[in-house]
Short mmCIF file of C-alpha atoms and ligand atoms in Angstrom, two decimals:
data_model
loop_
_atom_site.label_atom_id
_atom_site.label_comp_id
_atom_site.label_asym_id
_atom_site.label_seq_id
_atom_site.Cartn_x
_atom_site.Cartn_y
_atom_site.Cartn_z
CA MET G 1 -177.39 38.45 -9.56
CA ILE G 2 -174.01 39.23 -11.06
CA GLU G 3 -172.61 39.57 -7.52
CA GLU G 4 -173.79 36.04 -6.84
CA LEU G 5 -172.15 34.80 -10.01
CA LYS G 6 -168.83 36.37 -9.08
CA HIS G 7 -168.77 34.25 -5.97
CA GLY G 8 -165.99 31.71 -6.21
CA VAL G 9 -164.76 32.53 -9.70
CA ARG G 10 -162.13 34.81 -11.05
CA ARG G 11 -163.01 38.46 -11.40
CA ILE G 12 -165.48 39.21 -14.20
CA SER G 13 -164.80 42.24 -16.38
CA THR G 14 -167.50 44.87 -16.75
CA ARG G 15 -167.96 43.89 -20.39
CA ASN G 16 -168.41 40.24 -19.46
CA GLU G 17 -170.82 41.25 -16.71
CA ASP G 18 -172.96 42.98 -19.33
CA GLU G 19 -172.87 39.89 -21.56
CA ILE G 20 -173.86 37.57 -18.73
CA SER G 21 -176.60 39.97 -17.74
CA SER G 22 -177.90 39.92 -21.34
CA LEU G 23 -177.91 36.12 -21.29
CA LEU G 24 -179.87 36.08 -18.05
CA GLN G 25 -182.42 38.53 -19.46
CA LEU G 26 -182.75 36.45 -22.62
CA SER G 27 -183.06 33.25 -20.56
CA ALA G 28 -185.88 34.77 -18.51
CA ARG G 29 -187.71 35.95 -21.63
CA LEU G 30 -187.48 32.54 -23.32
CA GLY G 31 -188.31 30.70 -20.11
CA ALA G 32 -191.52 32.69 -19.76
CA GLU G 33 -192.85 31.40 -23.09
CA PRO G 34 -194.48 27.95 -22.79
CA LEU G 35 -194.31 27.53 -26.57
CA LEU G 36 -190.51 27.59 -26.25
CA VAL G 37 -189.64 26.24 -22.82
CA GLN G 38 -191.46 23.87 -20.48
CA ALA G 39 -190.31 23.51 -16.87
CA SER G 40 -186.53 22.99 -16.61
CA THR G 41 -186.07 22.17 -20.29
CA GLY G 42 -183.89 24.32 -22.51
CA ASN G 43 -180.59 25.95 -21.73
CA ALA G 44 -178.43 28.89 -22.68
CA SER G 45 -174.73 29.62 -22.60
CA ILE G 46 -172.04 32.14 -23.44
CA LYS G 47 -168.31 31.60 -23.92
CA LEU G 48 -166.17 34.25 -22.22
CA ASP G 49 -162.41 34.14 -21.71
CA GLY G 50 -162.15 30.36 -21.67
CA LEU G 51 -165.21 29.86 -19.50
CA LEU G 52 -168.53 28.46 -20.61
CA TRP G 53 -171.29 30.13 -18.60
CA ILE G 54 -174.15 27.67 -18.84
CA LYS G 55 -177.47 27.00 -17.20
CA ALA G 56 -177.08 24.57 -14.37
CA SER G 57 -178.89 21.23 -14.38
CA GLY G 58 -182.48 21.30 -13.14
CA GLN G 59 -182.71 25.10 -13.12
CA TRP G 60 -185.57 26.85 -14.89
CA LEU G 61 -184.71 29.48 -17.50
CA ALA G 62 -187.81 31.35 -16.32
CA ASP G 63 -186.11 31.93 -12.94
CA ALA G 64 -183.10 33.73 -14.42
CA ARG G 65 -184.08 37.11 -12.95
CA GLU G 66 -184.75 35.75 -9.47
CA ARG G 67 -181.87 33.42 -8.80
CA ASN G 68 -178.51 32.23 -10.00
CA ILE G 69 -179.18 29.67 -12.72
CA LEU G 70 -175.80 29.95 -14.48
CA MET G 71 -172.49 28.37 -13.57
CA PRO G 72 -169.03 28.75 -15.12
CA VAL G 73 -167.29 25.66 -16.47
CA GLU G 74 -163.82 25.77 -18.01
CA LEU G 75 -164.14 25.03 -21.70
CA GLY G 76 -160.83 23.20 -21.66
CA ARG G 77 -162.15 20.90 -18.97
CA VAL G 78 -165.24 20.04 -21.05
CA HIS G 79 -163.08 19.24 -24.09
CA GLN G 80 -160.67 17.17 -22.00
CA CYS G 81 -163.61 15.15 -20.73
CA MET G 82 -164.83 14.64 -24.28
CA ASP G 83 -161.36 13.48 -25.33
CA ARG G 84 -161.61 10.86 -22.58
CA ASP G 85 -165.08 9.96 -23.87
CA GLN G 86 -166.47 11.15 -20.59
CA ASP G 87 -169.42 13.48 -20.00
CA ILE G 88 -168.63 16.64 -18.03
CA GLY G 89 -171.44 15.66 -15.65
CA THR G 90 -169.31 12.82 -14.30
CA ASP G 91 -166.60 15.38 -13.51
CA PHE G 92 -169.10 17.16 -11.28
CA ALA G 93 -170.10 14.24 -9.10
CA CYS G 94 -170.33 16.84 -6.35
CA PRO G 95 -172.08 20.12 -7.13
CA ASN G 96 -170.11 23.38 -6.97
CA ARG G 97 -170.17 25.62 -3.88
CA ASP G 98 -173.51 27.06 -5.02
CA GLY G 99 -174.99 23.57 -5.18
CA LEU G 100 -175.04 23.61 -8.99
CA ARG G 101 -174.03 21.06 -11.60
CA PRO G 102 -173.67 21.79 -15.31
CA SER G 103 -176.53 21.09 -17.69
CA ILE G 104 -176.67 17.67 -19.32
CA GLU G 105 -176.17 19.54 -22.61
CA THR G 106 -172.91 21.24 -21.61
CA SER G 107 -170.82 19.26 -24.12
CA MET G 108 -173.17 20.25 -26.94
CA HIS G 109 -172.80 23.94 -26.04
CA ALA G 110 -169.03 23.54 -25.83
CA VAL G 111 -168.59 21.97 -29.28
CA LEU G 112 -170.52 24.72 -31.05
CA PRO G 113 -168.18 27.52 -32.14
CA HIS G 114 -170.70 30.30 -31.48
CA ARG G 115 -170.23 32.59 -28.46
CA VAL G 116 -173.90 32.44 -27.50
CA VAL G 117 -175.90 29.23 -27.75
CA ILE G 118 -179.56 28.80 -26.88
CA HIS G 119 -181.47 25.53 -26.88
CA VAL G 120 -185.23 25.34 -26.44
CA HIS G 121 -187.95 22.72 -26.77
CA SER G 122 -189.99 24.81 -29.20
CA ILE G 123 -193.48 23.38 -29.68
CA ASN G 124 -193.62 24.43 -33.32
CA THR G 125 -190.16 23.03 -34.06
CA ILE G 126 -190.82 19.71 -32.35
CA ALA G 127 -194.04 19.30 -34.36
CA PHE G 128 -191.76 19.10 -37.43
CA ALA G 129 -188.81 17.41 -35.72
CA VAL G 130 -190.86 14.28 -34.95
CA GLN G 131 -191.88 13.72 -38.57
CA GLN G 132 -190.13 11.28 -40.90
CA ASP G 133 -190.03 13.90 -43.63
CA GLY G 134 -189.10 16.71 -41.22
CA PRO G 135 -185.99 17.68 -43.24
CA SER G 136 -187.92 18.21 -46.49
CA LEU G 137 -190.75 20.08 -44.75
CA LEU G 138 -188.22 22.35 -43.06
CA ALA G 139 -186.27 22.91 -46.28
CA CYS G 140 -189.22 24.91 -47.62
CA ARG G 141 -189.96 26.77 -44.43
CA LEU G 142 -186.35 27.66 -43.59
CA ALA G 143 -185.20 28.41 -47.15
CA GLY G 144 -182.37 30.96 -47.14
CA MET G 145 -181.43 30.35 -43.53
CA ARG G 146 -178.27 28.54 -42.44
CA TRP G 147 -179.82 25.50 -40.82
CA ALA G 148 -178.99 21.81 -40.40
CA TRP G 149 -180.92 18.72 -39.39
CA VAL G 150 -179.38 16.73 -36.54
CA PRO G 151 -180.53 13.08 -36.45
CA TYR G 152 -181.75 11.91 -33.05
CA ALA G 153 -179.06 11.32 -30.47
CA GLU G 154 -179.31 10.89 -26.74
CA SER G 155 -178.69 14.02 -24.64
CA GLY G 156 -175.16 14.46 -23.33
CA LEU G 157 -172.05 13.21 -25.14
CA PRO G 158 -173.90 11.37 -27.97
CA LEU G 159 -175.77 14.55 -28.95
CA ALA G 160 -172.61 16.66 -28.73
CA ARG G 161 -170.82 14.21 -31.04
CA GLU G 162 -173.73 14.13 -33.48
CA ILE G 163 -173.94 17.91 -33.71
CA GLN G 164 -170.18 18.02 -34.21
CA ARG G 165 -170.50 15.47 -37.02
CA VAL G 166 -173.27 17.52 -38.67
CA MET G 167 -171.14 20.67 -38.43
CA ASP G 168 -168.35 18.93 -40.33
CA PHE G 169 -170.73 18.65 -43.29
CA SER G 170 -172.50 21.98 -42.93
CA SER G 171 -170.04 24.43 -41.46
CA GLY G 172 -171.52 27.87 -41.07
CA SER G 173 -174.86 26.61 -39.81
CA ASP G 174 -176.29 28.54 -36.91
CA ILE G 175 -179.66 26.80 -36.62
CA PHE G 176 -179.77 23.13 -35.66
CA ILE G 177 -183.04 21.21 -35.65
CA LEU G 178 -182.65 18.26 -33.30
CA ALA G 179 -184.79 15.34 -34.43
CA ASN G 180 -187.26 14.23 -31.74
CA HIS G 181 -185.97 16.90 -29.42
CA GLY G 182 -185.96 20.66 -30.21
CA ILE G 183 -183.81 23.45 -31.61
CA VAL G 184 -180.37 24.96 -31.00
CA ILE G 185 -179.35 28.43 -32.15
CA GLY G 186 -175.82 29.80 -32.17
CA ALA G 187 -174.87 33.46 -32.63
CA GLU G 188 -172.27 36.08 -31.81
CA ASP G 189 -174.43 37.70 -29.13
CA CYS G 190 -177.76 37.35 -27.37
CA GLU G 191 -179.54 39.83 -29.58
CA LYS G 192 -178.65 37.96 -32.78
CA ALA G 193 -179.49 34.59 -31.22
CA GLU G 194 -182.93 35.80 -30.21
CA GLU G 195 -183.50 37.39 -33.62
CA LEU G 196 -182.73 34.08 -35.32
CA LEU G 197 -184.96 32.12 -32.99
CA ARG G 198 -187.85 34.55 -33.51
CA GLU G 199 -187.48 34.26 -37.29
CA VAL G 200 -187.47 30.45 -37.15
CA GLU G 201 -190.51 30.52 -34.90
CA ARG G 202 -192.31 32.83 -37.30
CA ARG G 203 -191.59 30.48 -40.21
CA LEU G 204 -192.48 27.29 -38.36
CA ALA G 205 -195.64 28.58 -36.68
CA VAL G 206 -198.47 26.08 -37.05
CA THR G 207 -202.06 26.79 -36.08
CA PRO G 208 -203.16 24.05 -33.69
CA ARG G 209 -206.07 21.88 -34.77
CA ARG G 210 -209.31 22.68 -32.98
CA ALA G 211 -210.28 19.82 -30.67
CA PRO G 212 -213.83 18.77 -29.75
CA ASP G 213 -214.99 20.09 -26.38
CA PRO G 214 -214.13 17.87 -23.41
CA GLU G 215 -216.89 15.73 -21.87
CA PHE G 216 -216.58 17.29 -18.45
CA ASN G 217 -219.48 15.40 -16.83
CA THR G 218 -218.01 12.01 -17.75
CA LEU G 219 -214.53 13.08 -16.69
CA GLU G 220 -215.84 14.30 -13.33
CA SER G 221 -217.64 10.98 -12.67
CA ILE G 222 -214.54 8.95 -13.47
CA SER G 223 -212.09 11.17 -11.62
CA SER G 224 -214.21 11.32 -8.46
CA ALA G 225 -214.36 7.51 -8.39
CA LEU G 226 -210.55 7.50 -8.41
CA HIS G 227 -209.87 10.62 -6.35
CA TRP G 228 -208.07 12.12 -9.32
CA CYS G 229 -208.73 15.54 -10.89
CA VAL G 230 -210.11 17.01 -14.08
CA PRO G 231 -207.83 19.78 -15.43
CA ALA G 232 -209.50 23.13 -16.01
CA GLY G 233 -209.57 24.62 -19.49
CA THR G 234 -209.55 22.73 -22.75
CA THR G 235 -205.89 22.53 -23.94
CA LEU G 236 -204.91 19.34 -22.12
CA HIS G 237 -208.17 17.58 -22.95
CA ALA G 238 -207.32 17.60 -26.65
CA LEU G 239 -205.11 14.58 -25.83
CA GLY G 240 -208.29 12.59 -25.24
CA SER G 241 -211.04 14.38 -27.12
CA ASP G 242 -209.24 14.83 -30.46
CA THR G 243 -208.99 11.56 -32.39
CA ILE G 244 -205.82 12.50 -34.29
CA SER G 245 -203.97 13.78 -31.23
CA ARG G 246 -204.98 10.74 -29.23
CA SER G 247 -203.80 8.40 -31.94
CA ILE G 248 -200.42 10.19 -32.24
CA VAL G 249 -199.72 10.17 -28.53
CA MET G 250 -200.78 6.54 -28.18
CA GLY G 251 -198.47 5.56 -31.02
CA GLY G 252 -195.31 5.88 -28.96
CA VAL G 253 -192.86 8.34 -27.45
CA LEU G 254 -192.21 11.44 -29.52
CA TYR G 255 -189.26 12.83 -27.56
CA PRO G 256 -187.25 11.96 -24.42
CA CYS G 257 -189.02 14.29 -21.97
CA GLN G 258 -192.33 12.60 -22.74
CA ALA G 259 -190.90 9.31 -21.48
CA ILE G 260 -189.00 10.89 -18.58
CA PHE G 261 -192.07 12.64 -17.23
CA PHE G 262 -194.88 10.29 -18.23
CA GLY G 263 -193.36 6.88 -18.87
CA PRO G 264 -193.06 4.94 -22.12
CA CYS G 265 -196.78 4.27 -22.64
CA THR G 266 -199.82 6.49 -22.45
CA PRO G 267 -202.58 4.94 -20.35
CA VAL G 268 -206.02 5.06 -21.98
CA LEU G 269 -209.43 4.26 -20.56
CA ARG G 270 -211.53 3.03 -23.46
CA TYR G 271 -214.94 4.68 -23.58
CA PRO G 272 -217.69 3.91 -22.85
CA VAL G 273 -216.59 2.52 -19.52
CA ARG G 274 -218.99 1.89 -16.64
CA VAL G 275 -218.05 4.06 -13.69
CA ALA G 276 -218.41 0.93 -11.51
CA ASP G 277 -215.63 -0.70 -13.58
CA VAL G 278 -213.31 2.27 -13.54
CA ARG G 279 -211.41 1.26 -10.40
CA THR G 280 -210.71 -2.21 -11.79
CA ARG G 281 -209.54 -0.87 -15.14
CA PHE G 282 -207.55 1.82 -13.46
CA ALA G 283 -205.59 -0.63 -11.33
CA ASP G 284 -203.70 -1.53 -14.53
CA PHE G 285 -202.42 2.02 -14.78
CA ALA G 286 -201.39 2.58 -11.17
CA GLY G 287 -198.06 4.39 -10.99
CA ALA G 288 -197.57 4.40 -14.76
CA SER G 289 -198.31 8.03 -15.42
CA SER G 290 -199.68 11.12 -13.76
CA PHE G 291 -202.37 11.40 -16.43
CA VAL G 292 -204.80 9.05 -18.12
CA ILE G 293 -206.63 9.62 -21.39
CA VAL G 294 -210.34 8.95 -21.34
CA GLU G 295 -211.11 8.07 -24.92
CA GLY G 296 -213.19 10.69 -26.68
CA CYS G 297 -213.70 12.72 -23.50
CA GLY G 298 -210.44 14.32 -22.36
CA ILE G 299 -207.95 13.47 -19.63
CA ILE G 300 -207.83 13.09 -15.88
CA VAL G 301 -204.73 13.81 -13.80
CA ASN G 302 -203.29 12.69 -10.52
CA GLY G 303 -203.81 15.34 -7.84
CA ASP G 304 -200.09 15.05 -7.03
CA MET G 305 -199.10 16.24 -10.49
CA THR G 306 -196.19 18.65 -10.16
CA ARG G 307 -195.87 22.08 -11.77
CA ALA G 308 -193.16 20.63 -14.03
CA GLU G 309 -195.35 17.70 -15.11
CA SER G 310 -198.22 20.07 -15.81
CA ALA G 311 -195.98 22.24 -18.01
CA MET G 312 -194.65 19.18 -19.84
CA LEU G 313 -198.15 17.78 -20.40
CA THR G 314 -199.37 21.09 -21.80
CA GLY G 315 -196.38 21.03 -24.17
CA LEU G 316 -197.23 17.50 -25.31
CA ALA G 317 -200.84 18.46 -26.02
CA GLN G 318 -199.74 21.55 -27.95
CA ILE G 319 -197.28 19.55 -30.07
CA VAL G 320 -199.70 16.82 -31.13
CA GLN G 321 -202.34 19.45 -31.95
CA ARG G 322 -199.87 20.78 -34.53
CA ILE G 323 -199.19 17.44 -36.26
CA GLY G 324 -201.47 16.60 -39.20
CA ASP G 325 -203.37 13.33 -39.56
CA LEU G 326 -201.32 12.31 -42.61
CA ALA G 327 -197.94 12.94 -40.96
CA GLN G 328 -195.53 10.02 -40.74
CA VAL G 329 -194.42 10.28 -37.14
CA ARG G 330 -190.99 9.04 -36.18
CA TYR G 331 -191.22 7.72 -32.61
CA LEU G 332 -188.24 6.91 -30.41
CA GLU G 333 -187.15 3.36 -31.15
CA GLY G 334 -186.85 0.60 -28.58
CA THR G 335 -183.18 1.01 -27.70
CA GLU G 336 -183.39 4.80 -27.80
CA LEU G 337 -186.33 4.70 -25.43
CA MET G 338 -184.67 2.23 -23.10
CA ARG G 339 -181.56 4.42 -22.93
CA VAL G 340 -183.68 7.42 -21.99
CA LEU G 341 -185.47 5.45 -19.28
CA THR G 342 -182.28 4.04 -17.81
CA ALA G 343 -180.05 7.11 -18.13
CA ASN G 344 -181.17 8.55 -14.80
CA THR G 345 -182.09 11.81 -16.51
CA GLY G 346 -185.01 12.02 -14.11
CA ASP G 347 -182.69 12.58 -11.17
CA TYR G 348 -180.59 14.90 -13.28
CA ARG G 349 -183.58 17.07 -14.04
CA GLY G 350 -185.06 16.88 -10.58
CA VAL G 351 -188.10 14.81 -11.43
CA PRO G 352 -188.87 11.29 -10.27
CA GLN G 353 -188.20 8.51 -12.78
CA LYS G 354 -191.39 6.76 -13.78
CA THR G 355 -191.67 3.04 -13.34
CA VAL G 356 -191.92 1.03 -16.52
CA PRO G 357 -195.46 -0.39 -16.69
CA SER G 358 -196.06 -3.78 -18.22
CA PHE G 359 -199.63 -3.45 -19.41
CA SER G 360 -198.83 -2.54 -23.00
CA SER G 361 -196.05 -1.79 -25.41
CA PRO G 362 -195.35 1.73 -26.64
CA HIS G 363 -196.94 0.90 -29.96
CA SER G 364 -200.01 -0.91 -28.71
ZN1 LIG E 401 -183.16 19.59 -24.72
#
């Protein structure tokens, strides 16, 4: 792996090789935990001799032991781009010789002073990060830790600027909770970064609410009429069978990846519905999402659902199962949502952009 990374860049010292190797090992460990990372989300970086070694766009942290997921970017080049108010991504219109482009979060990693930076979409963290009173809830749980709340900002330059602004007020922070997004940890080395993340996870752990069992017979009847599928297991069905979870997810978009992968609205088949009417009702949803909630029963999914969509949907179900019925949820607002849907992040992350359906508003 290190041999691959040496390709095309200046010689890497043995010490730096060890550090990059540690980052790859850490990336693989984090990427293998669905409660931390789903599909290609999350990224990790290390600053070495003026280079920022960062996960490339669209790569999966989980693959860090099998293939080259890191690429070097000159830190000076990232800062120059920021000075020109330009995202580093636009400087890499063409991928490097390995076919890689830097992560959309490269600027955010560059502005943090820490040598090692990890960013994950932790299920437990997001369950707090989407609540209006997230900061006060976290103040109790993270007491004694050097943490800061980062108000929602769009990925890329806006988020880098926001985290920079927060650092100006809370220098010394090494834990950043990104509203409606996830968590960023900075540390001197991989070991300390992982230690911090594990401690935050321990403090923010929430036991998911138990959902009623799915109505598999009903789901099978509906899905067979549509040539869709019924997911195995029970986790995903909580989105439809659990009243609180269903209400939260129907209320709007909790975080950008939800909209990028599943569109701005969650399609719902009201129940009871006559199987004979399902096709007619379903026509409204065509192309809107790769899953549909069947009220009170569970969900059905398009047979073409990708591995990434499946991972993202599992993450969504796990997040809403950790949000209480009295929580004041802060959904993405209209302009924030529109920016996510028009920012071409789908292409950036290697997933198709969903069309914007017209059958209902995000808050219907
Ligand atoms: Zn992210």
